[in-house]
Amino acid sequence: MALASVMCRPLDEAVLAEKFTQWMAQHGRTYAMKEEEDSRFEIFKNNMEYIENFNKMGNQTYKLGLNEFADLANEEFLASYAGYKMFPSVSSKTKRFKYENLTKVPASIDWRQKGAVTPIKSQGACAVEGLMKIKTGQLLSLSEQQLVDCVYPDENQGCLGGWMDDAFKYIVKNKGLAMETKYPYRKKEGTCKTRKAAMRDVEIKGYEDVPHNSEKALLKAVSQQPVSVTIDSTGVAFQFYSEGVFTGPCHTKFSHAVTIVGYGKSKDGTKFWLAKNSWGKKWGENGYMRIKRDVHSKKGLCGIAQKASYPVA
């Protein structure tokens, strides 16, 4: 109710217009017609008011901020950037969880500090990259475009989102994944380049699912390697997350996939998961998000413990 009431406080129209002009220049945004620019300004204005009013409330563990998505309504943003699509006809359950009997885990871990995380890009290849660094000592940037083009060649689902387990299955079936330099990212889906896909630089034996609805099981897995998870990324707060430990609001339906590359505690003692996203370095904390850990729901905040998996070398 407090959030709803504070959202009703409008900002000055002239101030918003100036901010929109500055934002357009900063992000190189232009519009073909005046009508479109006016329409985008209205969306920008609503988003800006939400951000300003949220940050003024105080007593929040995180802040929101303007980013390159500020001229997108939340529905538009989710349609383009929420990258998880689960196909119910396919079963993904795996029985083995090799970290089940792990009894001791470090109080915190950040796989970035161990050199096991590549720069911000796609979530599909990230867990494999991290595993290879841990196992071989080499950090290779792998081809997300190969996954976009080749995992769903008949359904053409690449840029509409995918299913992380199917990405792992493809790598196993293809007997490897090419490096990004050999099969570069094009920011759009295309036909599977079979000759490039045959340039196999990294191979995995398979994948395993983390037991569902258990943050304790997820903690065990992340203490050993980066783990792919699904979360609910709906809502304006998620779209404009800027810094701090995210505490919602969010639901638990699947809408996006990220890679958990660590966990720890903030200065005020709040436990968090460290998530690597794929929305660029200007989103969140240089492309990362801290999400509250150990909540009352078994599913975890935003459903983070519902569906998690990791590759096996």
CSV table of C-alpha atoms in Angstrom, one decimal:
chain,number,residue,atom,x,y,z
A,1,MET,CA,0.0,0.0,0.0
A,2,ALA,CA,2.9,2.3,0.8
A,3,LEU,CA,4.4,1.6,-2.6
A,4,ALA,CA,1.1,2.2,-4.3
A,5,SER,CA,0.5,5.5,-2.6
A,6,VAL,CA,3.9,6.9,-3.3
A,7,MET,CA,3.6,6.0,-7.0
A,8,CYS,CA,0.9,8.6,-7.3
A,9,ARG,CA,3.3,11.6,-6.9
A,10,PRO,CA,4.0,13.0,-10.4
A,11,LEU,CA,7.3,14.6,-11.4
A,12,ASP,CA,7.6,17.9,-13.2
A,13,GLU,CA,6.8,17.5,-16.9
A,14,ALA,CA,9.6,19.9,-18.0
A,15,VAL,CA,12.2,18.0,-15.8
A,16,LEU,CA,11.1,14.7,-17.3
A,17,ALA,CA,11.3,16.1,-20.9
A,18,GLU,CA,14.9,17.2,-20.3
A,19,LYS,CA,15.8,13.9,-18.7
A,20,PHE,CA,14.3,12.1,-21.7
A,21,THR,CA,16.4,14.2,-24.1
A,22,GLN,CA,19.5,13.5,-22.1
A,23,TRP,CA,18.7,9.8,-22.0
A,24,MET,CA,18.2,9.6,-25.8
A,25,ALA,CA,21.6,11.2,-26.3
A,26,GLN,CA,23.3,8.9,-23.8
A,27,HIS,CA,21.9,5.8,-25.4
A,28,GLY,CA,21.9,6.9,-29.0
A,29,ARG,CA,18.2,6.5,-29.3
A,30,THR,CA,16.3,8.1,-32.2
A,31,TYR,CA,12.8,7.5,-33.5
A,32,ALA,CA,11.5,7.5,-37.0
A,33,MET,CA,8.4,9.6,-36.4
A,34,LYS,CA,7.3,12.2,-33.9
A,35,GLU,CA,4.4,10.1,-32.9
A,36,GLU,CA,6.6,7.3,-31.8
A,37,GLU,CA,8.9,9.6,-29.9
A,38,ASP,CA,5.9,11.0,-28.0
A,39,SER,CA,4.7,7.5,-27.2
A,40,ARG,CA,8.1,6.5,-26.0
A,41,PHE,CA,8.3,9.7,-23.8
A,42,GLU,CA,5.0,8.7,-22.1
A,43,ILE,CA,6.5,5.3,-21.3
A,44,PHE,CA,9.8,6.9,-20.2
A,45,LYS,CA,7.8,9.3,-18.0
A,46,ASN,CA,5.9,6.5,-16.2
A,47,ASN,CA,9.1,4.5,-15.7
A,48,MET,CA,11.0,7.5,-14.4
A,49,GLU,CA,8.2,8.4,-11.9
A,50,TYR,CA,8.2,4.8,-10.7
A,51,ILE,CA,12.0,4.8,-10.2
A,52,GLU,CA,12.1,8.2,-8.5
A,53,ASN,CA,9.2,7.4,-6.1
A,54,PHE,CA,10.5,4.0,-5.2
A,55,ASN,CA,13.9,5.4,-4.3
A,56,LYS,CA,12.3,8.1,-2.2
A,57,MET,CA,10.5,5.6,0.0
A,58,GLY,CA,13.7,4.7,1.9
A,59,ASN,CA,14.1,1.6,4.1
A,60,GLN,CA,14.9,-0.4,0.9
A,61,THR,CA,17.7,-2.9,0.5
A,62,TYR,CA,18.1,-2.0,-3.1
A,63,LYS,CA,17.7,0.9,-5.5
A,64,LEU,CA,16.4,1.4,-9.0
A,65,GLY,CA,17.9,3.4,-11.8
A,66,LEU,CA,17.5,4.5,-15.4
A,67,ASN,CA,19.0,2.2,-18.0
A,68,GLU,CA,18.8,1.6,-21.7
A,69,PHE,CA,15.3,-0.1,-21.2
A,70,ALA,CA,13.6,3.1,-20.0
A,71,ASP,CA,11.5,3.6,-23.1
A,72,LEU,CA,10.1,0.1,-22.9
A,73,ALA,CA,6.8,-0.8,-21.2
A,74,ASN,CA,7.4,-3.8,-18.9
A,75,GLU,CA,5.4,-6.1,-21.2
A,76,GLU,CA,7.6,-5.1,-24.2
A,77,PHE,CA,10.8,-5.5,-22.1
A,78,LEU,CA,9.8,-9.0,-21.0
A,79,ALA,CA,8.9,-10.1,-24.5
A,80,SER,CA,12.4,-9.1,-25.7
A,81,TYR,CA,14.6,-9.9,-22.8
A,82,ALA,CA,13.0,-12.6,-20.5
A,83,GLY,CA,14.9,-15.5,-22.0
A,84,TYR,CA,13.4,-18.6,-20.5
A,85,LYS,CA,10.9,-20.8,-22.3
A,86,MET,CA,10.1,-24.3,-20.9
A,87,PHE,CA,8.5,-26.8,-23.2
A,88,PRO,CA,6.3,-29.1,-21.0
A,89,SER,CA,6.4,-32.0,-23.4
A,90,VAL,CA,10.1,-32.5,-22.5
A,91,SER,CA,11.1,-34.0,-19.2
A,92,SER,CA,14.3,-32.6,-17.6
A,93,LYS,CA,14.4,-34.4,-14.3
A,94,THR,CA,17.8,-36.1,-13.5
A,95,LYS,CA,18.1,-38.4,-10.5
A,96,ARG,CA,21.7,-37.8,-9.6
A,97,PHE,CA,22.9,-34.9,-7.5
A,98,LYS,CA,26.6,-35.4,-6.9
A,99,TYR,CA,26.8,-32.7,-4.2
A,100,GLU,CA,24.0,-34.2,-2.0
A,101,ASN,CA,26.4,-35.5,0.7
A,102,LEU,CA,28.4,-32.3,0.9
A,103,THR,CA,28.4,-31.2,4.6
A,104,LYS,CA,30.7,-28.1,4.6
A,105,VAL,CA,30.4,-25.1,2.3
A,106,PRO,CA,32.3,-21.8,2.5
A,107,ALA,CA,30.4,-18.9,4.1
A,108,SER,CA,30.7,-17.0,0.8
A,109,ILE,CA,32.0,-17.6,-2.7
A,110,ASP,CA,32.4,-15.5,-5.8
A,111,TRP,CA,33.5,-17.4,-8.9
A,112,ARG,CA,34.5,-14.2,-10.6
A,113,GLN,CA,37.3,-13.8,-8.1
A,114,LYS,CA,38.4,-17.3,-9.0
A,115,GLY,CA,38.6,-16.4,-12.7
A,116,ALA,CA,35.7,-18.7,-13.6
A,117,VAL,CA,33.3,-16.2,-15.1
A,118,THR,CA,33.5,-14.6,-18.5
A,119,PRO,CA,32.3,-11.0,-19.2
A,120,ILE,CA,28.5,-10.4,-19.2
A,121,LYS,CA,26.7,-12.1,-22.1
A,122,SER,CA,24.5,-15.2,-22.4
A,123,GLN,CA,23.5,-17.5,-19.5
A,124,GLY,CA,23.5,-20.7,-21.6
A,125,ALA,CA,27.2,-20.8,-22.1
A,126,CYS,CA,28.2,-19.3,-18.7
A,127,ALA,CA,27.8,-22.4,-16.5
A,128,VAL,CA,29.9,-24.5,-19.0
A,129,GLU,CA,32.6,-21.8,-19.1
A,130,GLY,CA,32.8,-21.8,-15.4
A,131,LEU,CA,33.0,-25.6,-15.2
A,132,MET,CA,35.8,-25.7,-17.7
A,133,LYS,CA,37.8,-23.1,-15.8
A,134,ILE,CA,37.4,-25.1,-12.6
A,135,LYS,CA,38.3,-28.4,-14.3
A,136,THR,CA,41.1,-27.4,-16.7
A,137,GLY,CA,42.3,-24.0,-15.5
A,138,GLN,CA,41.3,-22.4,-18.8
A,139,LEU,CA,38.6,-19.7,-19.1
A,140,LEU,CA,37.2,-19.8,-22.6
A,141,SER,CA,34.4,-17.6,-24.0
A,142,LEU,CA,32.0,-20.0,-25.7
A,143,SER,CA,29.5,-19.5,-28.5
A,144,GLU,CA,26.1,-18.4,-27.3
A,145,GLN,CA,25.1,-17.9,-31.0
A,146,GLN,CA,25.6,-21.6,-31.6
A,147,LEU,CA,23.1,-22.3,-28.9
A,148,VAL,CA,20.7,-19.7,-30.3
A,149,ASP,CA,20.9,-21.2,-33.8
A,150,CYS,CA,21.3,-24.9,-33.1
A,151,VAL,CA,19.4,-26.0,-30.0
A,152,TYR,CA,15.9,-25.4,-31.5
A,153,PRO,CA,16.6,-25.5,-35.3
A,154,ASP,CA,13.1,-26.7,-36.2
A,155,GLU,CA,11.1,-24.6,-33.7
A,156,ASN,CA,13.1,-21.4,-34.3
A,157,GLN,CA,13.0,-20.6,-30.6
A,158,GLY,CA,16.5,-19.2,-30.3
A,159,CYS,CA,16.0,-15.5,-29.6
A,160,LEU,CA,12.5,-16.1,-28.1
A,161,GLY,CA,14.1,-17.9,-25.2
A,162,GLY,CA,15.1,-21.4,-24.4
A,163,TRP,CA,15.6,-24.1,-21.8
A,164,MET,CA,19.0,-24.4,-20.2
A,165,ASP,CA,18.8,-28.2,-19.9
A,166,ASP,CA,18.2,-28.4,-23.6
A,167,ALA,CA,21.4,-26.3,-24.1
A,168,PHE,CA,23.3,-28.9,-22.1
A,169,LYS,CA,21.8,-31.8,-24.0
A,170,TYR,CA,22.7,-30.2,-27.3
A,171,ILE,CA,26.4,-29.8,-26.2
A,172,VAL,CA,26.5,-33.4,-25.2
A,173,LYS,CA,24.9,-34.6,-28.5
A,174,ASN,CA,27.1,-32.3,-30.6
A,175,LYS,CA,30.1,-33.6,-28.7
A,176,GLY,CA,31.1,-30.0,-27.8
A,177,LEU,CA,30.6,-26.3,-28.2
A,178,ALA,CA,32.7,-23.9,-30.3
A,179,MET,CA,34.5,-20.8,-29.0
A,180,GLU,CA,32.8,-17.5,-29.6
A,181,THR,CA,35.6,-16.4,-31.9
A,182,LYS,CA,34.7,-19.2,-34.3
A,183,TYR,CA,30.9,-18.9,-34.0
A,184,PRO,CA,30.4,-15.2,-33.1
A,185,TYR,CA,27.3,-13.6,-31.6
A,186,ARG,CA,25.0,-11.8,-34.1
A,187,LYS,CA,22.2,-10.7,-31.8
A,188,LYS,CA,19.6,-12.5,-33.8
A,189,GLU,CA,18.7,-16.1,-34.5
A,190,GLY,CA,19.8,-17.8,-37.7
A,191,THR,CA,20.4,-21.1,-39.4
A,192,CYS,CA,22.6,-23.6,-37.6
A,193,LYS,CA,26.1,-23.3,-39.1
A,194,THR,CA,27.0,-27.0,-39.0
A,195,ARG,CA,30.6,-26.5,-40.1
A,196,LYS,CA,31.2,-24.0,-37.4
A,197,ALA,CA,29.3,-26.1,-34.9
A,198,ALA,CA,31.7,-29.0,-35.7
A,199,MET,CA,34.6,-26.8,-34.3
A,200,ARG,CA,34.3,-28.3,-30.9
A,201,ASP,CA,36.4,-26.6,-28.3
A,202,VAL,CA,34.7,-27.7,-25.1
A,203,GLU,CA,32.9,-30.9,-24.3
A,204,ILE,CA,30.7,-31.9,-21.3
A,205,LYS,CA,29.5,-35.4,-20.3
A,206,GLY,CA,26.0,-34.3,-19.2
A,207,TYR,CA,24.1,-32.3,-16.7
A,208,GLU,CA,22.4,-32.7,-13.3
A,209,ASP,CA,19.4,-31.0,-11.7
A,210,VAL,CA,19.6,-29.5,-8.3
A,211,PRO,CA,16.8,-30.9,-6.1
A,212,HIS,CA,13.8,-28.7,-6.5
A,213,ASN,CA,12.6,-26.2,-3.9
A,214,SER,CA,15.8,-26.3,-1.8
A,215,GLU,CA,18.0,-23.3,-1.3
A,216,LYS,CA,20.3,-25.6,0.8
A,217,ALA,CA,20.8,-27.9,-2.1
A,218,LEU,CA,21.4,-24.9,-4.4
A,219,LEU,CA,24.0,-23.6,-1.9
A,220,LYS,CA,25.9,-26.9,-2.1
A,221,ALA,CA,26.0,-26.8,-5.8
A,222,VAL,CA,27.0,-23.2,-6.1
A,223,SER,CA,29.8,-23.7,-3.6
A,224,GLN,CA,31.3,-26.1,-6.2
A,225,GLN,CA,30.5,-24.4,-9.6
A,226,PRO,CA,28.3,-21.8,-11.3
A,227,VAL,CA,24.7,-23.0,-11.6
A,228,SER,CA,22.0,-22.1,-14.1
A,229,VAL,CA,18.6,-21.2,-12.5
A,230,THR,CA,15.2,-19.9,-13.6
A,231,ILE,CA,13.6,-16.9,-11.9
A,232,ASP,CA,10.6,-14.7,-12.2
A,233,SER,CA,11.9,-11.5,-13.7
A,234,THR,CA,8.5,-9.8,-14.2
A,235,GLY,CA,7.8,-6.4,-12.8
A,236,VAL,CA,9.2,-2.9,-13.2
A,237,ALA,CA,11.5,-3.2,-10.2
A,238,PHE,CA,13.4,-6.1,-11.9
A,239,GLN,CA,13.6,-4.1,-15.1
A,240,PHE,CA,15.3,-1.2,-13.4
A,241,TYR,CA,17.2,-2.8,-10.6
A,242,SER,CA,20.4,-0.8,-10.1
A,243,GLU,CA,22.2,-1.9,-6.9
A,244,GLY,CA,21.8,-3.6,-3.5
A,245,VAL,CA,20.1,-6.8,-2.4
A,246,PHE,CA,16.9,-7.4,-4.4
A,247,THR,CA,14.0,-8.4,-2.2
A,248,GLY,CA,11.0,-8.2,-4.6
A,249,PRO,CA,8.3,-7.8,-5.4
A,250,CYS,CA,8.3,-10.8,-7.7
A,251,HIS,CA,6.4,-14.1,-8.1
A,252,THR,CA,7.7,-17.6,-8.7
A,253,LYS,CA,6.7,-18.3,-12.3
A,254,PHE,CA,9.4,-19.1,-14.8
A,255,SER,CA,10.2,-16.1,-17.0
A,256,HIS,CA,14.0,-15.8,-17.2
A,257,ALA,CA,17.2,-17.7,-16.8
A,258,VAL,CA,20.4,-16.5,-15.1
A,259,THR,CA,23.6,-18.1,-13.7
A,260,ILE,CA,24.3,-18.1,-10.0
A,261,VAL,CA,28.0,-17.4,-9.7
A,262,GLY,CA,28.3,-16.9,-5.9
A,263,TYR,CA,26.6,-16.1,-2.7
A,264,GLY,CA,27.4,-14.1,0.5
A,265,LYS,CA,26.2,-11.5,3.0
A,266,SER,CA,25.8,-7.8,2.6
A,267,LYS,CA,27.2,-5.3,5.1
A,268,ASP,CA,23.9,-5.3,7.0
A,269,GLY,CA,24.0,-9.1,7.2
A,270,THR,CA,21.4,-9.8,4.5
A,271,LYS,CA,22.2,-13.1,2.8
A,272,PHE,CA,22.2,-13.1,-1.0
A,273,TRP,CA,22.7,-15.0,-4.2
A,274,LEU,CA,25.0,-13.4,-6.8
A,275,ALA,CA,23.4,-13.8,-10.3
A,276,LYS,CA,25.0,-13.1,-13.6
A,277,ASN,CA,22.5,-11.7,-16.0
A,278,SER,CA,22.6,-11.2,-19.8
A,279,TRP,CA,21.2,-7.6,-20.1
A,280,GLY,CA,24.5,-5.8,-20.5
A,281,LYS,CA,26.9,-4.1,-18.1
A,282,LYS,CA,24.7,-1.0,-17.7
A,283,TRP,CA,22.0,-3.1,-16.0
A,284,GLY,CA,22.2,-3.8,-12.3
A,285,GLU,CA,25.6,-4.0,-10.6
A,286,ASN,CA,27.7,-4.1,-13.8
A,287,GLY,CA,25.4,-6.7,-15.2
A,288,TYR,CA,25.0,-8.7,-12.0
A,289,MET,CA,22.2,-8.8,-9.4
A,290,ARG,CA,22.2,-9.7,-5.7
A,291,ILE,CA,19.0,-11.6,-4.8
A,292,LYS,CA,18.0,-12.2,-1.2
A,293,ARG,CA,18.8,-15.8,0.0
A,294,ASP,CA,17.3,-18.0,2.7
A,295,VAL,CA,13.7,-16.7,2.5
A,296,HIS,CA,10.7,-18.4,4.1
A,297,SER,CA,9.4,-19.8,0.8
A,298,LYS,CA,10.9,-23.2,-0.2
A,299,LYS,CA,10.9,-22.0,-3.8
A,300,GLY,CA,13.3,-19.2,-2.9
A,301,LEU,CA,12.8,-15.5,-3.7
A,302,CYS,CA,11.5,-15.1,-7.3
A,303,GLY,CA,11.4,-18.9,-7.5
A,304,ILE,CA,15.2,-19.1,-7.6
A,305,ALA,CA,15.4,-22.6,-6.1
A,306,GLN,CA,12.6,-24.2,-8.3
A,307,LYS,CA,14.6,-25.2,-11.3
A,308,ALA,CA,18.4,-25.2,-11.3
A,309,SER,CA,20.9,-27.3,-13.2
A,310,TYR,CA,24.6,-27.5,-13.9
A,311,PRO,CA,26.9,-29.2,-16.5
A,312,VAL,CA,29.1,-32.2,-15.7
A,313,ALA,CA,32.5,-32.6,-17.2
